[in-house]
Tab-separated table of N, CA and C in Angstrom:
chain	number	residue	atom	x	y	z
A	229	UNK	N	90.555	-20.483	-71.505
A	229	UNK	CA	90.337	-20.799	-70.077
A	229	UNK	C	89.062	-21.453	-69.825
A	230	UNK	N	89.006	-22.726	-69.811
A	230	UNK	CA	87.886	-23.577	-69.670
A	230	UNK	C	87.559	-23.772	-68.117
A	231	UNK	N	86.384	-23.903	-67.743
A	231	UNK	CA	85.950	-24.376	-66.273
A	231	UNK	C	85.584	-25.734	-66.385
A	232	UNK	N	86.159	-26.243	-65.316
A	232	UNK	CA	85.886	-27.737	-65.119
A	232	UNK	C	84.595	-27.899	-64.283
A	233	UNK	N	84.245	-29.245	-64.225
A	233	UNK	CA	82.958	-29.502	-63.518
A	233	UNK	C	83.186	-29.114	-61.783
A	234	UNK	N	84.380	-29.195	-61.571
A	234	UNK	CA	84.811	-28.969	-60.037
A	234	UNK	C	84.655	-27.391	-59.674
A	235	UNK	N	84.944	-26.651	-60.698
A	235	UNK	CA	84.796	-25.098	-60.880
A	235	UNK	C	83.583	-24.743	-60.677
A	236	UNK	N	82.531	-25.256	-61.534
A	236	UNK	CA	81.170	-24.976	-61.489
A	236	UNK	C	80.441	-25.398	-60.269
A	237	UNK	N	80.980	-26.527	-59.616
A	237	UNK	CA	80.211	-27.054	-58.344
A	237	UNK	C	80.753	-26.042	-57.263
A	238	UNK	N	81.959	-25.381	-57.293
A	238	UNK	CA	82.362	-24.545	-56.441
A	238	UNK	C	81.791	-23.077	-56.597
A	239	UNK	N	81.376	-22.744	-57.668
A	239	UNK	CA	80.711	-21.542	-57.866
A	239	UNK	C	79.220	-21.762	-57.583
A	240	UNK	N	78.572	-22.975	-57.785
A	240	UNK	CA	77.260	-23.166	-57.336
A	240	UNK	C	77.322	-23.221	-55.805
A	241	UNK	N	78.209	-23.746	-55.291
A	241	UNK	CA	78.075	-23.711	-53.844
A	241	UNK	C	78.419	-22.476	-53.022
A	242	UNK	N	79.210	-21.605	-53.773
A	242	UNK	CA	79.406	-20.104	-53.408
A	242	UNK	C	78.170	-19.393	-53.519
A	243	UNK	N	77.313	-19.449	-54.664
A	243	UNK	CA	76.053	-18.647	-54.586
A	243	UNK	C	75.162	-19.516	-54.063
A	244	UNK	N	75.336	-20.758	-53.334
A	244	UNK	CA	74.194	-21.254	-52.977
A	244	UNK	C	72.999	-21.746	-53.764
A	245	UNK	N	73.427	-22.358	-55.012
A	245	UNK	CA	72.529	-22.898	-56.093
A	245	UNK	C	72.818	-24.302	-56.043
A	246	UNK	N	71.602	-25.037	-55.640
A	246	UNK	CA	71.869	-26.557	-55.673
A	246	UNK	C	71.756	-27.051	-57.054
A	247	UNK	N	72.954	-27.960	-57.642
A	247	UNK	CA	72.748	-28.463	-58.927
A	247	UNK	C	73.106	-30.017	-58.657
A	248	UNK	N	72.407	-30.781	-59.519
A	248	UNK	CA	72.869	-32.255	-59.568
A	248	UNK	C	73.661	-32.402	-60.599
A	249	UNK	N	74.156	-33.642	-60.530
A	249	UNK	CA	75.166	-33.908	-61.643
A	249	UNK	C	74.991	-33.445	-63.179
A	250	UNK	N	73.673	-33.845	-63.424
A	250	UNK	CA	73.260	-33.438	-65.046
A	250	UNK	C	73.270	-31.928	-64.942
A	251	UNK	N	72.806	-31.180	-64.084
A	251	UNK	CA	72.726	-29.650	-64.310
A	251	UNK	C	74.137	-29.302	-64.128
A	252	UNK	N	75.287	-29.850	-63.387
A	252	UNK	CA	76.459	-29.377	-63.343
A	252	UNK	C	77.268	-29.496	-64.745
A	253	UNK	N	76.933	-30.680	-65.355
A	253	UNK	CA	77.510	-30.991	-66.792
A	253	UNK	C	77.008	-30.059	-67.718
A	254	UNK	N	75.748	-29.728	-67.575
A	254	UNK	CA	75.028	-28.642	-68.723
A	254	UNK	C	75.464	-27.296	-68.374
A	255	UNK	N	75.815	-27.012	-67.133
A	255	UNK	CA	76.234	-25.458	-66.913
A	255	UNK	C	77.481	-25.356	-67.230
A	256	UNK	N	78.232	-26.520	-66.887
A	256	UNK	CA	79.717	-26.479	-67.409
A	256	UNK	C	79.826	-26.102	-68.955
A	257	UNK	N	79.165	-26.748	-69.779
A	257	UNK	CA	78.932	-26.629	-71.226
A	257	UNK	C	78.687	-25.147	-71.598
A	258	UNK	N	77.575	-24.918	-70.824
A	258	UNK	CA	76.903	-23.454	-71.214
A	258	UNK	C	78.127	-22.143	-70.823
A	259	UNK	N	78.610	-22.387	-69.556
A	259	UNK	CA	79.523	-21.294	-69.096
A	259	UNK	C	80.872	-21.524	-70.109
A	260	UNK	N	81.228	-22.450	-70.442
A	260	UNK	CA	82.479	-22.726	-71.416
A	260	UNK	C	82.142	-22.121	-72.906
A	261	UNK	N	80.868	-22.242	-73.236
A	261	UNK	CA	80.410	-21.662	-74.554
A	261	UNK	C	80.427	-20.235	-74.349
A	262	UNK	N	80.015	-19.595	-73.429
A	262	UNK	CA	79.986	-18.329	-72.872
A	262	UNK	C	81.370	-17.595	-72.918
A	263	UNK	N	82.222	-18.400	-72.259
A	263	UNK	CA	83.611	-17.780	-72.260
A	263	UNK	C	84.125	-17.772	-73.562
A	264	UNK	N	83.965	-19.095	-74.367
A	264	UNK	CA	84.382	-19.026	-75.880
A	264	UNK	C	84.010	-17.878	-76.680
A	265	UNK	N	82.654	-17.372	-76.561
A	265	UNK	CA	82.109	-16.414	-77.267
A	265	UNK	C	82.741	-15.172	-76.918
A	266	UNK	N	83.167	-14.862	-75.615
A	266	UNK	CA	83.754	-13.566	-75.223
A	266	UNK	C	85.397	-13.635	-75.429
A	267	UNK	N	85.916	-14.722	-76.051
A	267	UNK	CA	87.270	-14.733	-76.008
A	267	UNK	C	87.954	-13.638	-77.023
A	268	UNK	N	87.092	-13.206	-78.149
A	268	UNK	CA	87.851	-12.360	-78.995
A	268	UNK	C	88.242	-10.958	-78.247
A	269	UNK	N	87.321	-10.552	-77.120
A	269	UNK	CA	87.599	-9.357	-76.392
A	269	UNK	C	89.046	-9.292	-76.112
A	270	UNK	N	89.743	-10.477	-75.670
A	270	UNK	CA	90.897	-10.492	-75.186
A	270	UNK	C	92.114	-10.050	-76.209
A	271	UNK	N	91.539	-9.904	-77.406
A	271	UNK	CA	92.628	-9.519	-78.580
A	271	UNK	C	92.614	-8.173	-78.717
A	272	UNK	N	91.835	-7.340	-77.951
A	272	UNK	CA	91.998	-5.898	-77.953
A	272	UNK	C	93.413	-5.296	-77.407
A	273	UNK	N	93.835	-4.365	-77.970
A	273	UNK	CA	95.053	-3.615	-77.482
A	273	UNK	C	94.700	-2.645	-76.522
A	274	UNK	N	94.679	-2.710	-75.138
A	274	UNK	CA	94.173	-1.834	-74.238
A	274	UNK	C	95.269	-1.100	-73.492
A	275	UNK	N	96.469	-1.061	-74.227
A	275	UNK	CA	97.506	-0.491	-73.239
A	275	UNK	C	97.379	1.119	-73.353
A	276	UNK	N	97.356	1.542	-72.259
A	276	UNK	CA	97.271	2.993	-71.887
A	276	UNK	C	95.599	3.510	-71.765
A	277	UNK	N	94.717	2.642	-71.897
A	277	UNK	CA	93.352	2.755	-71.780
A	277	UNK	C	93.079	2.636	-70.276
A	278	UNK	N	92.239	3.803	-69.912
A	278	UNK	CA	92.057	4.047	-68.491
A	278	UNK	C	90.973	3.126	-68.112
A	279	UNK	N	90.574	2.514	-67.099
A	279	UNK	CA	89.587	1.830	-66.781
A	279	UNK	C	88.388	2.756	-66.245
A	280	UNK	N	87.129	2.523	-66.769
A	280	UNK	CA	85.959	3.403	-66.163
A	280	UNK	C	85.166	2.691	-65.302
A	281	UNK	N	84.630	3.211	-64.573
A	281	UNK	CA	83.408	2.713	-63.607
A	281	UNK	C	82.225	2.503	-64.411
A	282	UNK	N	81.992	3.486	-65.558
A	282	UNK	CA	80.835	3.335	-66.136
A	282	UNK	C	80.999	3.488	-67.571
A	283	UNK	N	80.339	2.754	-68.532
A	283	UNK	CA	80.992	2.619	-69.844
A	283	UNK	C	80.772	4.073	-70.699
A	284	UNK	N	80.013	4.886	-70.068
A	284	UNK	CA	79.650	6.064	-70.943
A	284	UNK	C	80.833	7.139	-70.370
A	285	UNK	N	81.678	6.896	-69.491
A	285	UNK	CA	82.732	7.532	-68.951
A	285	UNK	C	82.012	8.524	-67.763
A	286	UNK	N	82.158	9.760	-68.096
A	286	UNK	CA	81.885	11.013	-66.957
A	286	UNK	C	80.355	11.260	-66.932
A	287	UNK	N	79.504	10.203	-66.909
A	287	UNK	CA	77.888	10.469	-67.008
A	287	UNK	C	77.671	10.826	-65.449
A	288	UNK	N	76.884	11.730	-65.473
A	288	UNK	CA	76.258	12.295	-64.107
A	288	UNK	C	74.742	11.977	-64.312
A	289	UNK	N	74.142	12.021	-62.797
A	289	UNK	CA	72.688	11.837	-62.805
A	289	UNK	C	72.109	13.299	-63.063
A	290	UNK	N	71.256	13.127	-64.250
A	290	UNK	CA	70.382	14.421	-64.641
A	290	UNK	C	69.308	14.431	-64.018
A	291	UNK	N	69.092	15.618	-63.554
A	291	UNK	CA	67.654	15.942	-62.679
A	291	UNK	C	67.156	17.181	-63.387
A	292	UNK	N	65.782	17.153	-63.412
A	292	UNK	CA	65.052	18.394	-63.796
A	292	UNK	C	65.146	19.086	-62.803
A	293	UNK	N	64.560	20.564	-63.009
A	293	UNK	CA	64.554	21.770	-62.172
A	293	UNK	C	63.337	21.296	-61.224
A	294	UNK	N	63.547	21.357	-60.031
A	294	UNK	CA	62.505	21.246	-59.180
A	294	UNK	C	61.416	22.562	-59.099
A	295	UNK	N	60.483	22.596	-60.113
A	295	UNK	CA	59.586	23.873	-60.174
A	295	UNK	C	58.186	23.461	-59.685
A	296	UNK	N	57.655	24.297	-59.199
A	296	UNK	CA	56.387	24.085	-58.361
A	296	UNK	C	55.322	24.324	-59.604
A	297	UNK	N	54.376	23.447	-59.834
A	297	UNK	CA	53.416	23.444	-60.860
A	297	UNK	C	52.056	23.571	-60.147
A	298	UNK	N	50.828	24.004	-60.690
A	298	UNK	CA	49.568	23.921	-60.269
A	298	UNK	C	49.254	22.546	-59.994
A	299	UNK	N	48.385	22.489	-58.871
A	299	UNK	CA	48.053	21.005	-58.553
A	299	UNK	C	47.292	20.256	-59.858
A	300	UNK	N	47.244	18.896	-59.727
A	300	UNK	CA	46.658	18.250	-60.682
A	300	UNK	C	45.119	17.894	-59.915
A	301	UNK	N	44.155	18.540	-60.904
A	301	UNK	CA	42.793	18.420	-60.216
A	301	UNK	C	42.206	17.102	-59.996
A	302	UNK	N	41.518	16.889	-59.042
A	302	UNK	CA	41.302	15.500	-58.525
A	302	UNK	C	40.153	14.957	-59.445
A	303	UNK	N	39.367	15.921	-59.887
A	303	UNK	CA	38.512	15.405	-60.951
A	303	UNK	C	38.916	14.603	-62.112
A	304	UNK	N	40.008	15.489	-62.548
A	304	UNK	CA	40.833	14.720	-63.721
A	304	UNK	C	41.466	13.505	-63.331
A	305	UNK	N	42.025	13.204	-62.216
A	305	UNK	CA	42.819	12.178	-61.795
A	305	UNK	C	41.772	10.945	-61.786
A	306	UNK	N	40.600	11.191	-61.259
A	306	UNK	CA	39.609	10.179	-60.846
A	306	UNK	C	38.654	9.979	-62.087
A	307	UNK	N	38.838	10.664	-63.281
A	307	UNK	CA	38.013	10.379	-64.549
A	307	UNK	C	38.073	8.901	-65.155
A	308	UNK	N	39.229	7.979	-65.053
A	308	UNK	CA	39.352	6.829	-65.478
A	308	UNK	C	39.124	5.751	-64.455
A	309	UNK	N	38.908	6.311	-63.190
A	309	UNK	CA	38.996	5.178	-62.091
A	309	UNK	C	37.410	4.510	-62.097
A	310	UNK	N	37.598	3.143	-61.922
A	310	UNK	CA	36.570	2.234	-62.038
A	310	UNK	C	35.288	2.531	-60.862
A	311	UNK	N	36.009	2.889	-59.821
A	311	UNK	CA	35.141	3.128	-58.762
A	311	UNK	C	35.559	4.330	-57.693
A	312	UNK	N	34.767	5.149	-57.441
A	312	UNK	CA	35.013	6.440	-56.762
A	312	UNK	C	34.173	6.479	-55.459
A	313	UNK	N	34.685	6.828	-54.529
A	313	UNK	CA	33.906	6.988	-53.339
A	313	UNK	C	34.593	8.301	-52.237
A	314	UNK	N	33.695	9.384	-51.999
A	314	UNK	CA	33.926	10.289	-51.469
A	314	UNK	C	35.105	10.993	-51.847
A	315	UNK	N	35.392	11.300	-53.359
A	315	UNK	CA	36.386	11.760	-53.886
A	315	UNK	C	37.702	11.064	-54.004
A	316	UNK	N	37.552	9.550	-53.685
A	316	UNK	CA	38.795	8.930	-53.577
A	316	UNK	C	38.644	7.679	-54.468
A	317	UNK	N	39.709	7.216	-54.826
A	317	UNK	CA	39.682	5.920	-55.625
A	317	UNK	C	39.208	4.688	-54.762
A	318	UNK	N	38.460	3.866	-54.979
A	318	UNK	CA	37.925	2.658	-54.371
A	318	UNK	C	38.356	1.734	-54.956
A	319	UNK	N	39.270	0.686	-54.210
A	319	UNK	CA	39.880	-0.526	-54.682
A	319	UNK	C	39.616	-1.684	-53.657
A	320	UNK	N	39.695	-2.688	-54.586
A	320	UNK	CA	39.476	-4.075	-53.742
A	320	UNK	C	40.428	-4.363	-52.806
A	321	UNK	N	40.219	-4.692	-51.486
A	321	UNK	CA	40.932	-5.071	-50.548
A	321	UNK	C	41.892	-6.163	-50.913
A	322	UNK	N	43.215	-5.969	-50.475
A	322	UNK	CA	44.356	-7.125	-50.736
A	322	UNK	C	44.828	-7.525	-49.628
A	323	UNK	N	44.182	-7.184	-48.509
A	323	UNK	CA	44.522	-7.843	-47.163
A	323	UNK	C	43.880	-8.889	-46.373
A	324	UNK	N	42.984	-9.375	-47.273
A	324	UNK	CA	42.148	-10.769	-46.936
A	324	UNK	C	40.902	-10.224	-46.398
A	325	UNK	N	40.538	-8.981	-46.119
A	325	UNK	CA	39.328	-8.602	-45.772
A	325	UNK	C	38.419	-8.498	-46.827
A	326	UNK	N	36.983	-8.840	-46.726
A	326	UNK	CA	35.980	-8.747	-47.570
A	326	UNK	C	35.582	-7.411	-48.015
A	327	UNK	N	35.240	-6.928	-49.193
A	327	UNK	CA	34.815	-5.820	-49.618
A	327	UNK	C	35.777	-4.846	-50.184
A	328	UNK	N	35.333	-3.425	-50.377
A	328	UNK	CA	36.423	-2.539	-51.103
A	328	UNK	C	36.927	-1.681	-49.900
A	329	UNK	N	38.043	-1.065	-50.283
A	329	UNK	CA	38.547	-0.163	-49.371
A	329	UNK	C	38.913	1.209	-49.808
């Protein structure tokens, strides 16, 4: 199943990617190479194999128990801070204002 340059142009238009003629030619070659590389997958006998949403099957989101712990001491949190003021991290402003915040 090879893609033509008109297929690649249609795909590029669909995903709103502007490609010039040289890029269409290059992309057509690249996509056809990828398709050729994946061709052996079609040789597997998948009769009776149920499709899965996730490749690991019945995977569930695993969460740790929500256990309350002692608070992290502020002094420990600030040990590696380059600048501290009034028990808080002092960082350079990123909003265009001069000075630290």
